[in-house]
């Protein structure tokens, strides 16, 4: 039996009638972009996350960009984040002309290490972007306390963490503003590209909305220079339906994760995910750490079991930084050690016990042969 890393067809089959109705309704009314479906989704997401405002946009990368632009992050500023993330986190900083400062991660959670954060603050530091990697929140109390002490703004990259909680609050409600992605593979994904940002700050929300629509408060009146970053009505309709299932789906991921934890702890040199008692993990990715991750991936592939390395190379070691004037590669031993050592195995809503047991058997077989 083959087991994919992720099976997205279940999200459609479970909501087929609702999804089809959205499609036909959008086509019939030819109201493709923005409109009441998008406004409704914004309200639903804000209510779900627990913020006053949500602004939909074209993707998670843009959500980060809109926030930085609205906050006035610019050339000469430094923005602190980690290299253990998807590239977009860094890219949005360089697009502002600002300098990304990458600090090391906590070896247990793979999230930003607050001690490393504080050590990296300089007079040029303007903002901090903690990334809730794999679906588990960063140590936000520590990060927010440091930010407050140094008068810095915190922006969550919550693209992998819709529904994750920290001390009873949801990811996206733990800082000045947060970015989410609705890319199909995310826990709340749509049928294409999509994203949003959440905040309690009305002025910031309004400004992001303005920038996302060509700096145009009224048709053909431009008070600012912006961009085109909008969400389709079709995507909004799909997302509204899927949001009603999100907690159930995240619970199914957590249940699957618990089964892996039980079966795989102590196998070979595997390290199963650490869950911070301050929050809940939504397992956007179920990550095993092992020195043999590359070989394990190859072995699983030979058994038609999907897996992937998140990430094969830490971002601070990427070639693109040669293009940044004055970039000095930081020494980030934890992130460097995680490169090619953290592997995701199939963990998604609807995965069956039989499929999981197939994965578990294959992993055990690999380590038994490896002895
Ligand atoms: C997916 C992702 C993004 C970017 O989202 P897109 O919608 O693909 O632009 C940014 N940061 C992280 C951590 C992500 O996982």
Coordinates of C-alpha atoms and ligand atoms in Angstrom, one line a residue:
X1 CA 0.0 0.0 0.0
X2 CA 1.4 3.4 -0.9
X3 CA 1.0 6.2 1.6
X4 CA 1.3 9.8 0.3
X5 CA 2.9 12.5 2.4
X6 CA -0.3 14.4 2.2
X7 CA -3.7 13.5 0.7
X8 CA -5.7 16.6 -0.1
X9 CA -8.6 14.9 -1.9
X10 CA -10.2 14.1 1.5
X11 CA -10.8 17.8 2.1
X12 CA -12.8 18.1 -1.1
X13 CA -14.7 14.8 -0.7
X14 CA -15.8 15.7 2.9
X15 CA -17.2 19.0 1.7
X16 CA -18.1 18.2 -1.9
X17 CA -21.6 19.7 -1.9
X18 CA -20.5 22.9 -0.2
X19 CA -17.5 23.3 -2.5
X20 CA -19.5 22.6 -5.7
X21 CA -22.1 25.1 -4.6
X22 CA -19.5 27.8 -4.2
X23 CA -18.1 27.1 -7.6
X24 CA -21.4 27.3 -9.4
X25 CA -22.5 30.3 -7.5
X26 CA -19.3 32.2 -8.2
X27 CA -19.6 31.3 -11.9
X28 CA -23.2 32.2 -12.2
X29 CA -22.8 35.6 -10.6
X30 CA -19.4 36.2 -12.2
X31 CA -18.2 37.9 -9.0
X32 CA -14.7 36.5 -9.0
X33 CA -12.6 38.7 -6.8
X34 CA -13.3 40.2 -3.4
X35 CA -17.0 40.9 -2.5
X36 CA -19.2 39.5 0.3
X37 CA -17.6 36.0 0.4
X38 CA -14.2 37.5 1.1
X39 CA -15.7 39.9 3.7
X40 CA -17.5 37.0 5.4
X41 CA -14.3 34.9 5.5
X42 CA -12.3 37.8 7.0
X43 CA -14.9 38.0 9.8
X44 CA -14.8 34.2 10.3
X45 CA -11.0 34.1 10.5
X46 CA -10.8 37.1 12.9
X47 CA -13.4 35.4 15.1
X48 CA -11.6 32.1 14.9
X49 CA -8.2 33.5 15.7
X50 CA -9.5 36.0 18.2
X51 CA -8.4 39.3 16.7
X52 CA -10.4 42.3 15.8
X53 CA -9.4 42.4 12.2
X54 CA -8.5 40.1 9.3
X55 CA -7.4 41.3 5.9
X56 CA -7.5 38.7 3.1
X57 CA -4.8 38.8 0.4
X58 CA -3.2 36.8 -2.4
X59 CA -0.9 34.5 -0.4
X60 CA 1.1 34.2 2.8
X61 CA 4.2 35.9 1.4
X62 CA 2.1 39.0 0.6
X63 CA 0.6 39.0 4.1
X64 CA 4.1 39.3 5.5
X65 CA 5.0 41.9 2.9
X66 CA 1.9 44.0 3.5
X67 CA 2.5 44.1 7.3
X68 CA 6.1 45.1 6.9
X69 CA 5.2 47.8 4.3
X70 CA 2.4 49.1 6.5
X71 CA 4.7 49.3 9.4
X72 CA 7.2 51.3 7.4
X73 CA 10.1 48.8 7.6
X74 CA 12.7 50.1 5.2
X75 CA 16.3 50.2 4.0
X76 CA 18.7 50.3 6.9
X77 CA 16.4 48.5 9.3
X78 CA 17.2 45.0 10.6
X79 CA 14.5 42.4 11.1
X80 CA 15.3 39.4 13.2
X81 CA 13.9 36.0 12.4
X82 CA 15.2 32.4 12.1
X83 CA 16.6 30.6 9.1
X84 CA 14.4 27.6 10.0
X85 CA 11.4 28.5 7.9
X86 CA 10.1 28.7 4.4
X87 CA 12.0 31.2 2.3
X88 CA 9.2 33.7 2.1
X89 CA 9.9 34.9 5.7
X90 CA 13.3 36.1 4.7
X91 CA 12.3 37.3 1.2
X92 CA 9.7 39.8 2.5
X93 CA 12.4 41.4 4.6
X94 CA 14.8 41.8 1.7
X95 CA 12.1 43.1 -0.5
X96 CA 11.7 46.1 1.9
X97 CA 15.4 46.7 1.4
X98 CA 15.8 45.8 5.1
X99 CA 18.4 43.3 6.4
X100 CA 17.3 39.9 7.6
X101 CA 19.1 38.9 10.8
X102 CA 18.8 35.2 11.4
X103 CA 19.2 33.8 14.9
X104 CA 19.4 30.2 16.0
X105 CA 16.6 28.0 17.0
X106 CA 15.6 25.9 20.0
X107 CA 16.7 22.3 19.3
X108 CA 13.6 20.9 20.9
X109 CA 10.9 22.9 19.1
X110 CA 12.9 24.3 16.1
X111 CA 11.4 27.7 16.9
X112 CA 13.2 30.9 17.6
X113 CA 15.5 30.8 20.6
X114 CA 14.6 33.9 22.7
X115 CA 18.1 34.1 24.2
X116 CA 19.6 34.2 20.7
X117 CA 17.0 36.8 19.7
X118 CA 18.0 39.2 22.5
X119 CA 21.7 38.8 21.7
X120 CA 21.1 39.9 18.1
X121 CA 19.3 43.2 18.8
X122 CA 21.1 46.3 17.6
X123 CA 20.1 50.0 17.4
X124 CA 19.0 49.2 13.8
X125 CA 16.6 46.4 14.8
X126 CA 13.0 47.4 13.9
X127 CA 11.0 44.2 14.0
X128 CA 11.0 40.5 15.0
X129 CA 9.3 37.8 13.0
X130 CA 9.0 34.6 15.0
X131 CA 7.9 31.6 12.9
X132 CA 5.5 29.0 14.4
X133 CA 7.3 26.3 12.6
X134 CA 5.6 22.9 11.8
X135 CA 2.4 24.1 13.6
X136 CA 3.6 24.9 17.1
X137 CA 3.8 28.4 18.6
X138 CA 7.1 30.0 19.6
X139 CA 7.7 31.0 23.2
X140 CA 5.8 34.2 22.7
X141 CA 5.8 35.5 26.3
X142 CA 9.6 35.6 26.2
X143 CA 9.7 37.1 22.7
X144 CA 7.1 39.7 23.5
X145 CA 8.9 40.7 26.7
X146 CA 12.2 41.2 24.9
X147 CA 10.4 43.2 22.2
X148 CA 8.8 45.4 24.7
X149 CA 12.0 46.0 26.6
X150 CA 13.7 47.1 23.3
X151 CA 10.6 48.8 21.8
X152 CA 10.4 46.5 18.8
X153 CA 7.4 45.3 16.9
X154 CA 6.6 41.5 16.7
X155 CA 5.0 40.0 13.7
X156 CA 4.1 36.3 13.7
X157 CA 4.7 34.2 10.7
X158 CA 1.7 31.9 11.5
X159 CA 1.5 30.4 8.0
X160 CA 2.0 26.9 9.4
X161 CA 0.0 27.4 12.5
X162 CA -3.7 28.1 11.9
X163 CA -5.5 26.8 15.0
X164 CA -2.4 26.2 17.2
X165 CA -2.7 27.7 20.7
X166 CA -0.3 29.2 23.2
X167 CA -1.5 29.8 26.8
X168 CA -5.1 29.6 25.7
X169 CA -4.8 32.1 22.8
X170 CA -4.5 31.2 19.1
X171 CA -1.5 31.7 16.8
X172 CA -2.2 35.0 15.0
X173 CA -3.4 36.7 18.2
X174 CA -0.1 36.7 20.0
X175 CA 1.6 39.8 18.5
X176 CA 1.0 43.1 16.7
X177 CA 0.1 41.3 13.5
X178 CA 0.3 37.9 11.9
X179 CA 0.6 36.4 8.5
X180 CA -1.3 33.2 7.4
X181 CA -1.1 31.3 4.1
X182 CA -4.0 29.4 2.6
X183 CA -1.7 27.5 0.2
X184 CA -3.4 24.1 -0.5
X185 CA -1.0 22.1 1.7
X186 CA -1.4 24.3 4.8
X187 CA -3.8 23.1 7.5
X188 CA -6.4 25.6 6.3
X189 CA -5.8 25.5 2.5
X190 CA -7.8 26.7 -0.5
X191 CA -7.9 25.6 -4.1
X192 CA -5.1 27.8 -5.3
X193 CA -3.1 30.6 -3.7
X194 CA -4.5 32.7 -0.8
X195 CA -3.5 34.3 2.5
X196 CA -4.5 36.8 5.1
X197 CA -3.2 38.8 8.0
X198 CA -4.7 39.3 11.5
X199 CA -4.3 42.1 13.9
X200 CA -6.1 44.1 16.7
X201 CA -4.7 47.3 15.3
X202 CA -7.4 49.1 13.2
X203 CA -5.0 51.6 11.6
X204 CA -2.6 48.8 10.6
X205 CA -5.4 46.7 9.2
X206 CA -6.7 49.6 7.2
X207 CA -3.3 50.4 5.9
X208 CA -2.6 46.8 4.8
X209 CA -6.0 46.8 3.0
X210 CA -5.1 50.0 1.2
X211 CA -1.7 48.7 0.2
X212 CA -3.2 45.4 -1.0
X213 CA -5.4 47.4 -3.3
X214 CA -3.0 49.8 -5.2
X215 CA -3.2 52.4 -2.4
X216 CA -6.7 53.1 -3.7
X217 CA -9.3 54.1 -1.1
X218 CA -11.8 54.9 -3.8
X219 CA -11.9 53.8 -7.4
X220 CA -9.0 55.5 -9.3
X221 CA -8.0 57.7 -6.4
X222 CA -4.6 56.8 -5.2
X223 CA -3.3 58.0 -1.8
X224 CA -0.4 55.6 -1.7
X225 CA 1.8 53.2 -3.7
X226 CA 0.6 49.7 -3.1
X227 CA 0.3 46.4 -5.0
X228 CA -2.3 44.0 -6.2
X229 CA -2.9 41.3 -3.5
X230 CA -6.5 40.1 -3.4
X231 CA -8.3 36.9 -2.6
X232 CA -10.7 35.3 -5.0
X233 CA -14.4 34.7 -4.0
X234 CA -14.0 31.1 -5.0
X235 CA -11.1 30.6 -2.5
X236 CA -13.0 32.5 0.2
X237 CA -16.0 30.3 -0.2
X238 CA -13.9 27.1 0.0
X239 CA -12.1 28.5 3.0
X240 CA -15.3 29.4 4.8
X241 CA -16.5 25.8 4.4
X242 CA -13.1 24.3 5.4
X243 CA -12.7 26.6 8.4
X244 CA -15.8 24.8 10.0
X245 CA -13.8 21.6 9.8
X246 CA -10.4 22.9 10.8
X247 CA -10.5 22.0 14.5
X248 CA -11.7 18.4 13.6
X249 CA -8.9 18.1 11.0
X250 CA -6.3 19.4 13.4
X251 CA -7.4 16.9 16.0
X252 CA -7.1 14.1 13.5
X253 CA -3.5 15.2 12.8
X254 CA -2.9 15.3 16.6
X255 CA -4.3 11.8 17.0
X256 CA -2.2 10.4 14.2
X257 CA 0.8 12.2 15.7
X258 CA 0.1 10.5 19.1
X259 CA 0.1 7.1 17.4
X260 CA 3.5 7.8 15.8
X261 CA 4.9 9.1 19.1
X262 CA 4.0 5.9 20.8
X263 CA 5.3 3.6 18.1
X264 CA 8.4 5.5 17.0
X265 CA 9.9 6.8 20.3
X266 CA 13.1 4.9 20.9
X267 CA 13.4 3.5 17.4
X268 CA 17.0 4.0 16.2
X269 CA 18.2 7.5 16.9
X270 CA 14.8 9.0 16.2
X271 CA 13.6 12.0 18.1
X272 CA 9.8 12.4 18.0
X273 CA 8.3 15.9 18.2
X274 CA 8.6 17.8 21.5
X275 CA 5.3 19.5 22.5
X276 CA 5.6 22.6 24.6
X277 CA 3.2 22.3 27.5
X278 CA 2.3 25.9 27.0
X279 CA 0.4 25.2 23.8
X280 CA -1.1 22.8 21.4
X281 CA 0.6 21.5 18.3
X282 CA -1.5 21.3 15.1
X283 CA 1.1 19.1 13.2
X284 CA 1.2 21.0 10.0
X285 CA 4.2 18.7 9.7
X286 CA 5.0 15.7 11.8
X287 CA 8.8 15.8 12.0
X288 CA 11.3 13.1 13.1
X289 CA 14.9 14.0 13.7
X290 CA 17.6 11.5 12.8
X291 CA 21.1 11.6 11.5
X292 CA 19.8 9.1 8.8
X293 CA 17.0 11.4 7.5
X294 CA 18.3 11.4 3.9
X295 CA 18.7 7.6 3.8
X296 CA 15.4 7.1 5.6
X297 CA 13.6 9.3 3.0
X298 CA 15.1 7.2 0.2
X299 CA 14.1 4.0 1.9
X300 CA 10.5 5.2 2.5
X301 CA 10.4 6.3 -1.2
X302 CA 11.3 2.8 -2.3
X303 CA 8.3 1.5 -0.3
X304 CA 6.0 4.2 -1.9
X305 CA 5.7 6.1 1.3
X306 CA 5.9 9.9 1.0
X307 CA 8.2 11.9 3.1
X308 CA 10.2 15.1 2.8
X309 CA 13.1 16.9 4.4
X310 CA 12.1 20.1 6.1
X311 CA 14.6 21.5 5.5
X312 CA 17.5 20.2 3.5
X313 CA 19.5 23.4 4.0
X314 CA 19.2 26.1 6.6
X315 CA 18.3 29.4 4.9
X316 CA 21.3 31.3 6.2
X317 CA 23.5 29.0 4.1
X318 CA 21.6 29.7 0.8
X319 CA 23.4 30.9 -2.2
X320 CA 21.1 33.9 -2.6
X321 CA 22.8 35.7 0.3
X322 CA 25.8 36.3 -1.9
X323 CA 23.7 38.9 -3.5
X324 CA 23.2 40.9 -0.3
X325 CA 25.8 43.6 0.3
X326 CA 27.8 43.0 3.4
X327 CA 26.1 39.7 4.3
X328 CA 28.1 37.8 6.9
X329 CA 27.0 34.2 7.3
X330 CA 26.0 33.8 10.9
X331 CA 27.1 30.9 13.0
X332 CA 23.9 29.0 13.8
X333 CA 25.0 25.5 14.9
X334 CA 21.5 24.2 15.9
X335 CA 19.9 25.1 12.5
X336 CA 23.0 23.7 10.7
X337 CA 22.7 20.5 12.6
X338 CA 19.0 20.2 11.7
X339 CA 19.6 20.5 8.0
X340 CA 19.0 17.2 6.3
X341 CA 18.1 15.7 9.7
X342 CA 14.5 16.6 10.0
X343 CA 12.1 14.5 8.0
X344 CA 8.3 14.8 7.7
X345 CA 6.2 11.6 7.5
X346 CA 2.6 11.2 6.4
X347 CA 0.3 12.9 9.0
X348 CA -2.9 14.4 7.6
X349 CA -6.6 14.5 8.3
X350 CA -8.1 11.2 7.2
X351 CA -4.9 9.1 7.3
X352 CA -5.9 5.6 8.5
X353 CA -4.4 3.5 11.2
X354 CA -3.5 0.9 8.5
X355 CA -1.6 3.6 6.5
X356 CA 0.2 4.8 9.6
X357 CA 1.1 1.2 10.6
X358 CA 2.6 0.8 7.1
X359 CA 4.7 3.9 7.7
X360 CA 5.7 2.7 11.2
X361 CA 6.7 -0.8 9.9
X362 CA 8.8 0.7 7.2
X363 CA 10.6 3.1 9.6
X364 CA 11.3 0.2 12.0
X365 CA 12.5 -2.0 9.1
X366 CA 14.9 0.8 8.1
X367 CA 16.4 1.1 11.5
X368 CA 16.6 -2.6 12.1
X369 CA 18.6 -3.1 8.9
X370 CA 20.7 -0.1 9.9
X371 CA 22.0 -1.8 13.0
Ligands
LIG1 C1 3.8 28.7 3.3 C2 4.6 29.6 4.1 C3 4.8 31.0 3.8 C4 4.3 31.5 2.5 O1 3.0 31.4 2.2 P1 2.6 31.4 0.6 O2 1.1 31.4 0.7 O3 3.1 30.2 -0.1 O4 3.1 32.7 0.0 C5 5.5 31.8 4.6 N1 6.1 31.3 5.7 C6 5.9 30.1 6.1 C7 6.5 29.6 7.4 C8 5.2 29.2 5.3 O5 5.1 27.9 5.7

